[in-house]
Amino acid sequence: MSLIPYLDEPAEVLIAGASRGIGLALCRTLLARDDVARVWAVSRRASEEAALAQLAAAYGERLQRLDCDARDEEQLATLGKTVAGHCPHLHLVLCSLGTLHQDGAVAEKSLAQLDLAGLHSSFASNAFAPILLLKHLMPLLRGQPSTFAALSARVGSIGDNRLGGWYSYRASKAALNQLLRSASIELARLNRQSTVLALHPGTTDTELSQPFQGNVPPGKLFEPEFTAQRLLALIAEHGPTDSGSFWAWDGQRIEW
């Protein structure tokens, strides 16, 4: 099965949030594939991260490390120009950016815990950064089969919200879903071979989930490598006719 539907050449792939957790596992998994020509690994300090340096030593020029804070639009604009200078087309962009309790964001349990700084931090990382990444990479997603996939979360589903809490995280992921849905419509007009997906990775053993892992049912806390494999399987299975949809790691469609 090809990396994305209808692709019949080695893929150029960009991973945002590539230095740790799911993003790093995606880099490892993709570099091990024969149908991936090159991986662009993007994070705030990609050039300094030891794990990415080890991959660069193993895979040489097939891994390109680029420093970019995706919450800074000037840096995103520079990123787009840099990649375009070496690569005429990206076949797959995977955005694993997101925060729950870092960088000023808080997993609020009540309205009393809400504040503007925490809301802004959640929306900046979980909604604004992914869609602005797509904005600045969109010229590279035209003319050939392409997929833009961003990590959302089941708790961003309004229809599935039965517990409340986590106000800013839930709301920012719901905003991301709407932004991706709108972008899928625009991109389809420009490239009928394009796909935009929102993906729920499941609870994965990363820094984001660590404070909450005690509540995870047995067998439902995944290793990053397993999550990476499941995400890539979802991407391979869903093409342009599914653009703008929201899927869970197990292949189940999630209601908005």
Short mmCIF file of C-alpha atoms in Angstrom, two decimals:
data_model
loop_
_atom_site.label_atom_id
_atom_site.label_comp_id
_atom_site.label_asym_id
_atom_site.label_seq_id
_atom_site.Cartn_x
_atom_site.Cartn_y
_atom_site.Cartn_z
CA MET A 1 0.00 0.00 0.00
CA SER A 2 1.35 3.44 -0.94
CA LEU A 3 2.01 6.05 1.72
CA ILE A 4 -0.96 8.12 0.54
CA PRO A 5 -3.65 7.18 -2.01
CA TYR A 6 -2.69 7.41 -5.70
CA LEU A 7 0.98 8.16 -5.04
CA ASP A 8 3.32 6.23 -7.36
CA GLU A 9 6.67 7.85 -6.54
CA PRO A 10 8.90 8.18 -3.46
CA ALA A 11 7.34 10.64 -1.05
CA GLU A 12 8.56 13.95 0.29
CA VAL A 13 7.26 14.20 3.86
CA LEU A 14 7.28 17.00 6.43
CA ILE A 15 6.71 16.36 10.13
CA ALA A 16 5.95 19.33 12.40
CA GLY A 17 6.65 18.62 16.05
CA ALA A 18 9.28 16.10 15.05
CA SER A 19 11.65 16.15 18.01
CA ARG A 20 9.72 14.05 20.52
CA GLY A 21 6.77 11.79 21.21
CA ILE A 22 4.55 10.90 18.27
CA GLY A 23 6.37 13.22 15.87
CA LEU A 24 9.71 11.56 16.54
CA ALA A 25 8.18 8.10 16.18
CA LEU A 26 6.71 9.17 12.84
CA CYS A 27 10.17 10.26 11.68
CA ARG A 28 11.66 6.88 12.62
CA THR A 29 8.85 4.93 10.99
CA LEU A 30 8.89 6.95 7.78
CA LEU A 31 12.65 6.84 7.36
CA ALA A 32 12.53 3.05 7.59
CA ARG A 33 10.24 2.91 4.54
CA ASP A 34 11.60 2.47 1.03
CA ASP A 35 8.86 4.63 -0.47
CA VAL A 36 9.90 7.77 1.42
CA ALA A 37 12.49 9.88 -0.37
CA ARG A 38 13.06 12.45 2.35
CA VAL A 39 11.70 13.58 5.72
CA TRP A 40 11.71 17.23 6.72
CA ALA A 41 11.82 17.21 10.54
CA VAL A 42 10.55 20.49 11.97
CA SER A 43 10.58 21.63 15.59
CA ARG A 44 11.64 24.64 17.63
CA ARG A 45 15.16 23.29 18.09
CA ALA A 46 15.36 20.46 15.56
CA SER A 47 19.03 21.12 14.86
CA GLU A 48 19.90 20.61 18.55
CA GLU A 49 17.82 17.56 19.44
CA ALA A 50 19.92 14.47 20.16
CA ALA A 51 17.30 11.99 18.91
CA LEU A 52 17.05 13.74 15.53
CA ALA A 53 20.85 13.96 15.35
CA GLN A 54 21.01 10.17 15.73
CA LEU A 55 18.53 9.73 12.89
CA ALA A 56 20.51 12.14 10.73
CA ALA A 57 23.66 10.12 11.36
CA ALA A 58 21.85 6.94 10.34
CA TYR A 59 19.95 8.26 7.31
CA GLY A 60 22.09 11.11 6.04
CA GLU A 61 20.43 13.59 3.69
CA ARG A 62 17.14 11.69 3.74
CA LEU A 63 16.50 13.58 7.00
CA GLN A 64 16.50 17.36 6.88
CA ARG A 65 16.21 19.17 10.22
CA LEU A 66 14.65 22.62 10.28
CA ASP A 67 14.24 24.92 13.29
CA CYS A 68 10.85 26.64 13.40
CA ASP A 69 8.52 27.76 16.18
CA ALA A 70 5.15 27.14 14.54
CA ARG A 71 3.51 29.70 16.82
CA ASP A 72 5.50 32.41 15.02
CA GLU A 73 4.08 33.14 11.57
CA GLU A 74 7.26 34.81 10.32
CA GLN A 75 9.14 31.60 11.05
CA LEU A 76 6.44 29.58 9.29
CA ALA A 77 6.77 31.80 6.22
CA THR A 78 10.53 31.24 6.24
CA LEU A 79 9.97 27.50 6.62
CA GLY A 80 7.75 27.41 3.56
CA LYS A 81 10.30 29.28 1.46
CA THR A 82 13.17 27.10 2.69
CA VAL A 83 11.43 23.84 1.84
CA ALA A 84 10.24 25.21 -1.52
CA GLY A 85 13.83 26.08 -2.39
CA HIS A 86 14.82 22.40 -2.25
CA CYS A 87 11.59 20.53 -2.89
CA PRO A 88 8.93 21.37 -5.52
CA HIS A 89 6.21 19.30 -3.91
CA LEU A 90 5.32 17.77 -0.53
CA HIS A 91 3.26 14.60 -0.67
CA LEU A 92 2.55 14.32 3.05
CA VAL A 93 2.55 16.86 5.88
CA LEU A 94 1.93 15.53 9.37
CA CYS A 95 1.34 18.05 12.13
CA SER A 96 1.79 16.62 15.62
CA LEU A 97 1.83 20.02 17.33
CA GLY A 98 -0.23 20.44 20.46
CA THR A 99 -0.23 21.23 24.15
CA LEU A 100 -2.40 20.36 27.13
CA HIS A 101 -0.49 21.49 30.19
CA GLN A 102 2.73 23.02 28.87
CA ASP A 103 3.73 26.52 27.74
CA GLY A 104 1.13 28.20 29.95
CA ALA A 105 -1.76 25.92 28.97
CA VAL A 106 -3.79 24.28 31.75
CA ALA A 107 -6.07 21.23 31.82
CA GLU A 108 -8.85 23.11 33.60
CA LYS A 109 -11.38 21.21 35.70
CA SER A 110 -13.72 24.17 36.22
CA LEU A 111 -14.61 27.59 34.87
CA ALA A 112 -12.84 29.11 37.87
CA GLN A 113 -9.51 27.84 36.51
CA LEU A 114 -9.92 29.53 33.12
CA ASP A 115 -7.77 32.53 32.28
CA LEU A 116 -6.94 34.38 29.10
CA ALA A 117 -3.26 33.40 29.06
CA GLY A 118 -4.07 29.69 29.26
CA LEU A 119 -6.73 29.96 26.56
CA HIS A 120 -4.37 31.84 24.28
CA SER A 121 -1.59 29.28 24.79
CA SER A 122 -3.92 26.36 24.03
CA PHE A 123 -5.35 27.94 20.90
CA ALA A 124 -1.93 29.12 19.67
CA SER A 125 -0.46 25.60 19.77
CA ASN A 126 -3.50 23.43 19.08
CA ALA A 127 -5.38 25.44 16.45
CA PHE A 128 -3.49 28.45 15.12
CA ALA A 129 -0.10 26.80 14.55
CA PRO A 130 -1.42 23.83 12.50
CA ILE A 131 -3.61 25.91 10.21
CA LEU A 132 -0.90 28.53 9.65
CA LEU A 133 1.51 25.71 8.87
CA LEU A 134 -0.93 24.57 6.19
CA LYS A 135 -1.25 28.14 4.89
CA HIS A 136 2.49 28.48 4.32
CA LEU A 137 2.97 24.99 2.88
CA MET A 138 -0.13 25.00 0.66
CA PRO A 139 1.80 25.97 -2.52
CA LEU A 140 3.74 22.71 -2.09
CA LEU A 141 0.56 20.63 -1.84
CA ARG A 142 -0.75 21.40 -5.32
CA GLY A 143 -0.47 19.53 -8.60
CA GLN A 144 0.09 16.00 -7.27
CA PRO A 145 -1.45 13.65 -4.70
CA SER A 146 -0.98 15.22 -1.28
CA THR A 147 -2.24 14.77 2.28
CA PHE A 148 -2.18 17.19 5.19
CA ALA A 149 -2.98 15.43 8.47
CA ALA A 150 -3.07 17.07 11.90
CA LEU A 151 -3.39 15.44 15.30
CA SER A 152 -6.69 16.38 16.86
CA ALA A 153 -8.30 14.65 19.86
CA ARG A 154 -11.56 12.88 20.58
CA VAL A 155 -12.18 15.37 23.39
CA GLY A 156 -12.44 18.02 20.67
CA SER A 157 -15.67 16.39 19.49
CA ILE A 158 -18.63 18.49 20.66
CA GLY A 159 -21.05 15.61 20.16
CA ASP A 160 -18.89 13.27 22.24
CA ASN A 161 -18.42 15.67 25.18
CA ARG A 162 -20.11 14.05 28.18
CA LEU A 163 -17.66 14.89 30.98
CA GLY A 164 -16.88 18.59 30.51
CA GLY A 165 -13.65 20.07 31.82
CA TRP A 166 -10.43 20.67 29.90
CA TYR A 167 -12.09 23.80 28.53
CA SER A 168 -9.25 25.30 26.52
CA TYR A 169 -7.92 21.98 25.20
CA ARG A 170 -11.36 20.77 24.09
CA ALA A 171 -12.24 24.11 22.52
CA SER A 172 -8.92 24.53 20.72
CA LYS A 173 -9.15 21.03 19.22
CA ALA A 174 -12.74 21.71 18.14
CA ALA A 175 -11.48 24.90 16.51
CA LEU A 176 -8.75 22.93 14.76
CA ASN A 177 -11.35 20.52 13.39
CA GLN A 178 -13.38 23.36 11.92
CA LEU A 179 -10.30 25.03 10.45
CA LEU A 180 -9.24 21.77 8.80
CA ARG A 181 -12.73 21.19 7.46
CA SER A 182 -12.75 24.63 5.82
CA ALA A 183 -9.23 24.17 4.48
CA SER A 184 -10.19 20.83 2.92
CA ILE A 185 -12.87 22.57 0.84
CA GLU A 186 -10.52 25.28 -0.39
CA LEU A 187 -7.68 22.89 -1.14
CA ALA A 188 -9.99 20.58 -3.09
CA ARG A 189 -10.72 23.46 -5.47
CA LEU A 190 -7.00 23.89 -6.09
CA ASN A 191 -6.01 20.22 -6.19
CA ARG A 192 -8.53 17.42 -6.64
CA GLN A 193 -5.89 14.95 -5.48
CA SER A 194 -5.55 16.60 -2.08
CA THR A 195 -6.68 15.25 1.29
CA VAL A 196 -6.99 17.00 4.66
CA LEU A 197 -7.52 14.85 7.76
CA ALA A 198 -8.02 15.34 11.50
CA LEU A 199 -6.70 12.30 13.38
CA HIS A 200 -7.16 11.16 16.98
CA PRO A 201 -4.04 9.19 17.96
CA GLY A 202 -5.40 7.63 21.14
CA THR A 203 -3.71 8.08 24.49
CA THR A 204 0.00 7.74 23.82
CA ASP A 205 2.85 7.55 26.31
CA THR A 206 4.21 11.06 25.79
CA GLU A 207 4.94 14.13 27.87
CA LEU A 208 1.46 15.47 27.09
CA SER A 209 -0.36 12.47 28.61
CA GLN A 210 1.96 11.61 31.52
CA PRO A 211 0.04 13.44 34.29
CA PHE A 212 -3.19 11.67 33.29
CA GLN A 213 -2.03 8.14 32.55
CA GLY A 214 -3.36 6.77 35.83
CA ASN A 215 -6.89 7.06 34.48
CA VAL A 216 -6.18 5.20 31.23
CA PRO A 217 -7.80 1.72 31.00
CA PRO A 218 -5.45 -1.26 30.64
CA GLY A 219 -4.28 -1.74 27.07
CA LYS A 220 -5.25 1.78 26.02
CA LEU A 221 -1.93 3.54 26.65
CA PHE A 222 0.03 3.22 23.43
CA GLU A 223 3.72 3.37 22.68
CA PRO A 224 4.59 6.17 20.22
CA GLU A 225 5.75 3.64 17.60
CA PHE A 226 2.37 1.88 17.65
CA THR A 227 0.58 5.21 17.33
CA ALA A 228 2.80 6.22 14.40
CA GLN A 229 1.99 2.99 12.58
CA ARG A 230 -1.76 3.42 13.15
CA LEU A 231 -1.70 7.05 11.96
CA LEU A 232 0.13 6.11 8.77
CA ALA A 233 -2.36 3.30 8.17
CA LEU A 234 -5.23 5.79 8.46
CA ILE A 235 -3.53 8.16 6.03
CA ALA A 236 -2.96 5.37 3.53
CA GLU A 237 -6.63 4.37 3.71
CA HIS A 238 -8.23 7.81 3.31
CA GLY A 239 -7.94 9.86 0.15
CA PRO A 240 -9.63 12.85 -1.50
CA THR A 241 -13.18 11.53 -1.06
CA ASP A 242 -12.57 11.54 2.73
CA SER A 243 -11.00 15.00 2.85
CA GLY A 244 -12.19 17.09 5.76
CA SER A 245 -13.07 14.11 7.97
CA PHE A 246 -12.12 13.13 11.54
CA TRP A 247 -10.81 9.63 12.34
CA ALA A 248 -9.67 7.72 15.41
CA TRP A 249 -6.58 5.52 15.62
CA ASP A 250 -8.76 2.38 15.39
CA GLY A 251 -10.35 3.39 12.09
CA GLN A 252 -13.63 4.65 13.58
CA ARG A 253 -15.01 7.95 12.31
CA ILE A 254 -15.54 10.53 15.08
CA GLU A 255 -18.57 12.81 15.18
CA TRP A 256 -17.92 16.53 15.17
#
